[in-house]
Amino acid sequence: MEDIIHLDKNLLIFLNSLGSEQWDPFWLVITNQLYWSPLFILIFYLTIKAYGWKQGGFMIFSMILLVAFSDQFTNLIKNNVQRLRPNNDPEIKHLLRTLITPQSYSFTSGHSSTSTFFSVFVVLLLKDKYKYIYFILFWPLIFAYSRLYLGVHFPIDIIVGALVGITLAYIYYFFFKKVDQKIFK
């Protein structure tokens, strides 16, 4: 296990060192959820357009619940594992370019798990209505990479967060479909 942690730290140091001051403002914007609001508005619009106000509204409500659940689930994991963030890890923090300094724990990445959970769920909901909806899957990749660029998550945090997000999306979608069919079919 120590070898994996060592490789994880070295990979982060390498990826983080690829950054440059000219790109820092871009990645600070990318990592901020507020700047992704137009994407969420587009998804809500596409959902209402495809399913109407009643069923689409139920889907949007489900997406909001999904984000709240994912956030709390991630915090539960973080508070139990208690892995220091790279920017707080005394062994490597001096080797990183850090532009923000969050103090919470690192494992798993909430940015990675929640954005993956949300994106996969949206794809499952809208894949039959919009053939290009799969492009939304680039969002969690870019969003998660921003956390490596900023030195606030390890690669394992990102990978496990994405796997958690994918798993939760399929489970959530399974139960969502059961409820949706009872209400709207």
mmCIF file of C-alpha atoms in Angstrom:
data_model
loop_
_atom_site.group_PDB
_atom_site.id
_atom_site.type_symbol
_atom_site.label_atom_id
_atom_site.label_comp_id
_atom_site.label_asym_id
_atom_site.label_seq_id
_atom_site.Cartn_x
_atom_site.Cartn_y
_atom_site.Cartn_z
ATOM 1 C CA MET A 1 0.000 0.000 0.000
ATOM 2 C CA GLU A 2 2.880 2.360 0.751
ATOM 3 C CA ASP A 3 4.150 1.891 -2.806
ATOM 4 C CA ILE A 4 0.774 2.961 -4.200
ATOM 5 C CA ILE A 5 0.689 6.038 -1.950
ATOM 6 C CA HIS A 6 4.255 6.905 -2.986
ATOM 7 C CA LEU A 7 3.374 6.542 -6.690
ATOM 8 C CA ASP A 8 0.228 8.591 -6.120
ATOM 9 C CA LYS A 9 2.236 11.424 -4.580
ATOM 10 C CA ASN A 10 4.876 11.330 -7.324
ATOM 11 C CA LEU A 11 2.253 11.358 -10.062
ATOM 12 C CA LEU A 12 0.586 14.379 -8.463
ATOM 13 C CA ILE A 13 3.910 16.215 -8.182
ATOM 14 C CA PHE A 14 4.565 15.544 -11.877
ATOM 15 C CA LEU A 15 1.082 16.574 -13.061
ATOM 16 C CA ASN A 16 1.015 19.619 -10.827
ATOM 17 C CA SER A 17 4.462 20.722 -12.069
ATOM 18 C CA LEU A 18 3.100 20.954 -15.623
ATOM 19 C CA GLY A 19 1.164 24.066 -14.627
ATOM 20 C CA SER A 20 2.225 27.607 -15.416
ATOM 21 C CA GLU A 21 1.253 31.046 -14.191
ATOM 22 C CA GLN A 22 -0.364 31.948 -17.514
ATOM 23 C CA TRP A 23 -2.853 29.033 -17.098
ATOM 24 C CA ASP A 24 -3.537 29.541 -13.383
ATOM 25 C CA PRO A 25 -6.541 31.883 -13.826
ATOM 26 C CA PHE A 26 -8.130 29.450 -16.289
ATOM 27 C CA TRP A 27 -7.893 26.503 -13.867
ATOM 28 C CA LEU A 28 -9.144 28.628 -10.970
ATOM 29 C CA VAL A 29 -12.269 29.345 -13.035
ATOM 30 C CA ILE A 30 -12.638 25.682 -14.058
ATOM 31 C CA THR A 31 -12.511 24.442 -10.455
ATOM 32 C CA ASN A 32 -15.217 26.854 -9.287
ATOM 33 C CA GLN A 33 -18.681 25.276 -9.526
ATOM 34 C CA LEU A 34 -20.346 28.673 -9.931
ATOM 35 C CA TYR A 35 -18.807 29.133 -13.383
ATOM 36 C CA TRP A 36 -20.410 25.884 -14.535
ATOM 37 C CA SER A 37 -23.911 27.326 -13.989
ATOM 38 C CA PRO A 38 -24.552 27.787 -17.749
ATOM 39 C CA LEU A 39 -23.978 24.042 -18.235
ATOM 40 C CA PHE A 40 -26.504 23.235 -15.504
ATOM 41 C CA ILE A 41 -29.021 25.652 -16.995
ATOM 42 C CA LEU A 42 -28.537 23.992 -20.397
ATOM 43 C CA ILE A 43 -29.095 20.541 -18.871
ATOM 44 C CA PHE A 44 -32.230 21.735 -17.072
ATOM 45 C CA TYR A 45 -33.488 23.281 -20.318
ATOM 46 C CA LEU A 46 -32.823 20.087 -22.297
ATOM 47 C CA THR A 47 -34.560 18.039 -19.621
ATOM 48 C CA ILE A 48 -37.689 20.225 -19.651
ATOM 49 C CA LYS A 49 -37.657 20.312 -23.460
ATOM 50 C CA ALA A 50 -37.446 16.510 -23.675
ATOM 51 C CA TYR A 51 -39.864 15.570 -20.896
ATOM 52 C CA GLY A 52 -42.075 18.592 -20.235
ATOM 53 C CA TRP A 53 -42.492 20.594 -17.056
ATOM 54 C CA LYS A 54 -44.004 17.893 -14.867
ATOM 55 C CA GLN A 55 -41.725 14.920 -15.578
ATOM 56 C CA GLY A 56 -38.747 17.154 -16.388
ATOM 57 C CA GLY A 57 -39.262 19.044 -13.142
ATOM 58 C CA PHE A 58 -39.232 15.746 -11.277
ATOM 59 C CA MET A 59 -35.964 14.852 -13.025
ATOM 60 C CA ILE A 60 -34.409 18.196 -12.102
ATOM 61 C CA PHE A 61 -35.531 17.730 -8.498
ATOM 62 C CA SER A 62 -33.872 14.290 -8.607
ATOM 63 C CA MET A 63 -30.656 15.879 -9.907
ATOM 64 C CA ILE A 64 -30.659 18.357 -7.017
ATOM 65 C CA LEU A 65 -31.174 15.504 -4.524
ATOM 66 C CA LEU A 66 -28.363 13.605 -6.241
ATOM 67 C CA VAL A 67 -25.921 16.480 -5.711
ATOM 68 C CA ALA A 68 -26.929 16.862 -2.047
ATOM 69 C CA PHE A 69 -26.599 13.121 -1.440
ATOM 70 C CA SER A 70 -23.246 12.913 -3.236
ATOM 71 C CA ASP A 71 -21.867 15.839 -1.258
ATOM 72 C CA GLN A 72 -22.861 14.285 2.076
ATOM 73 C CA PHE A 73 -21.653 10.822 1.060
ATOM 74 C CA THR A 74 -18.277 12.244 0.031
ATOM 75 C CA ASN A 75 -17.970 14.143 3.317
ATOM 76 C CA LEU A 76 -18.755 10.938 5.223
ATOM 77 C CA ILE A 77 -15.900 9.161 3.440
ATOM 78 C CA LYS A 78 -13.515 12.111 3.861
ATOM 79 C CA ASN A 79 -14.216 12.431 7.581
ATOM 80 C CA ASN A 80 -13.673 8.704 8.150
ATOM 81 C CA VAL A 81 -10.546 8.248 6.009
ATOM 82 C CA GLN A 82 -9.006 11.620 6.975
ATOM 83 C CA ARG A 83 -6.312 11.714 4.299
ATOM 84 C CA LEU A 84 -4.542 15.052 4.253
ATOM 85 C CA ARG A 85 -4.856 17.116 1.123
ATOM 86 C CA PRO A 86 -1.634 17.454 -0.852
ATOM 87 C CA ASN A 87 -1.425 21.157 0.002
ATOM 88 C CA ASN A 88 -1.421 20.151 3.696
ATOM 89 C CA ASP A 89 0.829 17.081 3.408
ATOM 90 C CA PRO A 90 4.165 18.037 5.051
ATOM 91 C CA GLU A 91 6.023 15.484 2.918
ATOM 92 C CA ILE A 92 5.150 17.089 -0.434
ATOM 93 C CA LYS A 93 3.449 20.470 0.026
ATOM 94 C CA HIS A 94 6.703 22.348 -0.605
ATOM 95 C CA LEU A 95 6.967 20.604 -4.005
ATOM 96 C CA LEU A 96 3.534 21.707 -5.234
ATOM 97 C CA ARG A 97 2.157 24.750 -6.945
ATOM 98 C CA THR A 98 -0.939 25.521 -4.901
ATOM 99 C CA LEU A 99 -3.261 28.388 -5.694
ATOM 100 C CA ILE A 100 -5.934 27.554 -3.136
ATOM 101 C CA THR A 101 -5.566 25.984 0.294
ATOM 102 C CA PRO A 102 -8.635 24.043 1.379
ATOM 103 C CA GLN A 103 -8.324 22.550 4.845
ATOM 104 C CA SER A 104 -10.797 19.673 4.604
ATOM 105 C CA TYR A 105 -9.695 16.127 3.886
ATOM 106 C CA SER A 106 -8.762 14.809 0.473
ATOM 107 C CA PHE A 107 -10.093 11.271 -0.049
ATOM 108 C CA THR A 108 -12.283 11.054 -2.071
ATOM 109 C CA SER A 109 -12.588 14.065 -4.342
ATOM 110 C CA GLY A 110 -16.039 15.594 -4.038
ATOM 111 C CA HIS A 111 -15.506 17.453 -7.312
ATOM 112 C CA SER A 112 -14.780 14.147 -9.040
ATOM 113 C CA SER A 113 -17.496 12.027 -7.435
ATOM 114 C CA THR A 114 -20.314 14.557 -7.640
ATOM 115 C CA SER A 115 -19.585 15.765 -11.172
ATOM 116 C CA THR A 116 -19.247 12.174 -12.408
ATOM 117 C CA PHE A 117 -22.397 11.082 -10.566
ATOM 118 C CA PHE A 118 -24.334 14.022 -12.019
ATOM 119 C CA SER A 119 -22.971 13.640 -15.564
ATOM 120 C CA VAL A 120 -23.529 9.894 -15.830
ATOM 121 C CA PHE A 121 -27.049 10.271 -14.423
ATOM 122 C CA VAL A 122 -27.810 13.014 -16.968
ATOM 123 C CA VAL A 123 -26.482 10.824 -19.795
ATOM 124 C CA LEU A 124 -28.675 7.942 -18.619
ATOM 125 C CA LEU A 125 -31.698 10.260 -18.533
ATOM 126 C CA LEU A 126 -31.150 12.025 -21.850
ATOM 127 C CA LYS A 127 -29.243 9.566 -24.079
ATOM 128 C CA ASP A 128 -32.396 8.574 -25.969
ATOM 129 C CA LYS A 129 -33.339 12.210 -26.580
ATOM 130 C CA TYR A 130 -30.001 13.822 -27.509
ATOM 131 C CA LYS A 131 -27.252 11.918 -29.305
ATOM 132 C CA TYR A 132 -24.552 14.437 -28.282
ATOM 133 C CA ILE A 133 -25.355 14.330 -24.569
ATOM 134 C CA TYR A 134 -22.315 12.097 -24.082
ATOM 135 C CA PHE A 135 -20.128 15.194 -24.453
ATOM 136 C CA ILE A 136 -21.161 16.116 -20.926
ATOM 137 C CA LEU A 137 -18.788 13.389 -19.751
ATOM 138 C CA PHE A 138 -15.868 15.707 -20.551
ATOM 139 C CA TRP A 139 -17.020 17.998 -17.753
ATOM 140 C CA PRO A 140 -16.030 15.744 -14.825
ATOM 141 C CA LEU A 141 -12.691 14.990 -16.479
ATOM 142 C CA ILE A 142 -11.809 18.663 -16.835
ATOM 143 C CA PHE A 143 -13.283 19.515 -13.441
ATOM 144 C CA ALA A 144 -11.321 16.734 -11.716
ATOM 145 C CA TYR A 145 -8.070 17.613 -13.493
ATOM 146 C CA SER A 146 -8.373 21.135 -12.103
ATOM 147 C CA ARG A 147 -7.984 19.642 -8.623
ATOM 148 C CA LEU A 148 -4.674 18.026 -9.605
ATOM 149 C CA TYR A 149 -3.500 21.212 -11.298
ATOM 150 C CA LEU A 150 -4.237 23.179 -8.125
ATOM 151 C CA GLY A 151 -2.529 20.591 -5.905
ATOM 152 C CA VAL A 152 -5.529 19.909 -3.679
ATOM 153 C CA HIS A 153 -6.214 16.239 -4.540
ATOM 154 C CA PHE A 154 -4.156 13.174 -5.257
ATOM 155 C CA PRO A 155 -4.800 11.141 -8.436
ATOM 156 C CA ILE A 156 -6.221 8.258 -6.359
ATOM 157 C CA ASP A 157 -8.737 10.687 -4.815
ATOM 158 C CA ILE A 158 -9.865 11.630 -8.321
ATOM 159 C CA ILE A 159 -10.002 8.070 -9.679
ATOM 160 C CA VAL A 160 -11.868 6.638 -6.707
ATOM 161 C CA GLY A 161 -14.184 9.666 -6.708
ATOM 162 C CA ALA A 162 -15.038 9.006 -10.365
ATOM 163 C CA LEU A 163 -15.632 5.299 -9.690
ATOM 164 C CA VAL A 164 -17.883 6.174 -6.760
ATOM 165 C CA GLY A 165 -19.730 8.647 -8.997
ATOM 166 C CA ILE A 166 -20.269 6.084 -11.762
ATOM 167 C CA THR A 167 -21.462 3.430 -9.317
ATOM 168 C CA LEU A 168 -23.834 5.792 -7.519
ATOM 169 C CA ALA A 169 -25.204 7.086 -10.832
ATOM 170 C CA TYR A 170 -26.237 3.616 -11.963
ATOM 171 C CA ILE A 171 -27.741 2.731 -8.564
ATOM 172 C CA TYR A 172 -29.540 6.069 -8.352
ATOM 173 C CA TYR A 173 -30.808 5.734 -11.923
ATOM 174 C CA PHE A 174 -32.152 2.237 -11.196
ATOM 175 C CA PHE A 175 -34.245 3.525 -8.284
ATOM 176 C CA PHE A 176 -35.147 6.728 -10.116
ATOM 177 C CA LYS A 177 -36.619 4.721 -13.023
ATOM 178 C CA LYS A 178 -38.786 2.689 -10.631
ATOM 179 C CA VAL A 179 -40.216 5.834 -9.036
ATOM 180 C CA ASP A 180 -40.531 7.633 -12.390
ATOM 181 C CA GLN A 181 -42.470 4.718 -13.912
ATOM 182 C CA LYS A 182 -44.894 4.647 -10.982
ATOM 183 C CA ILE A 183 -45.528 8.376 -11.179
ATOM 184 C CA PHE A 184 -45.495 9.042 -14.937
ATOM 185 C CA LYS A 185 -46.341 5.778 -16.756
#
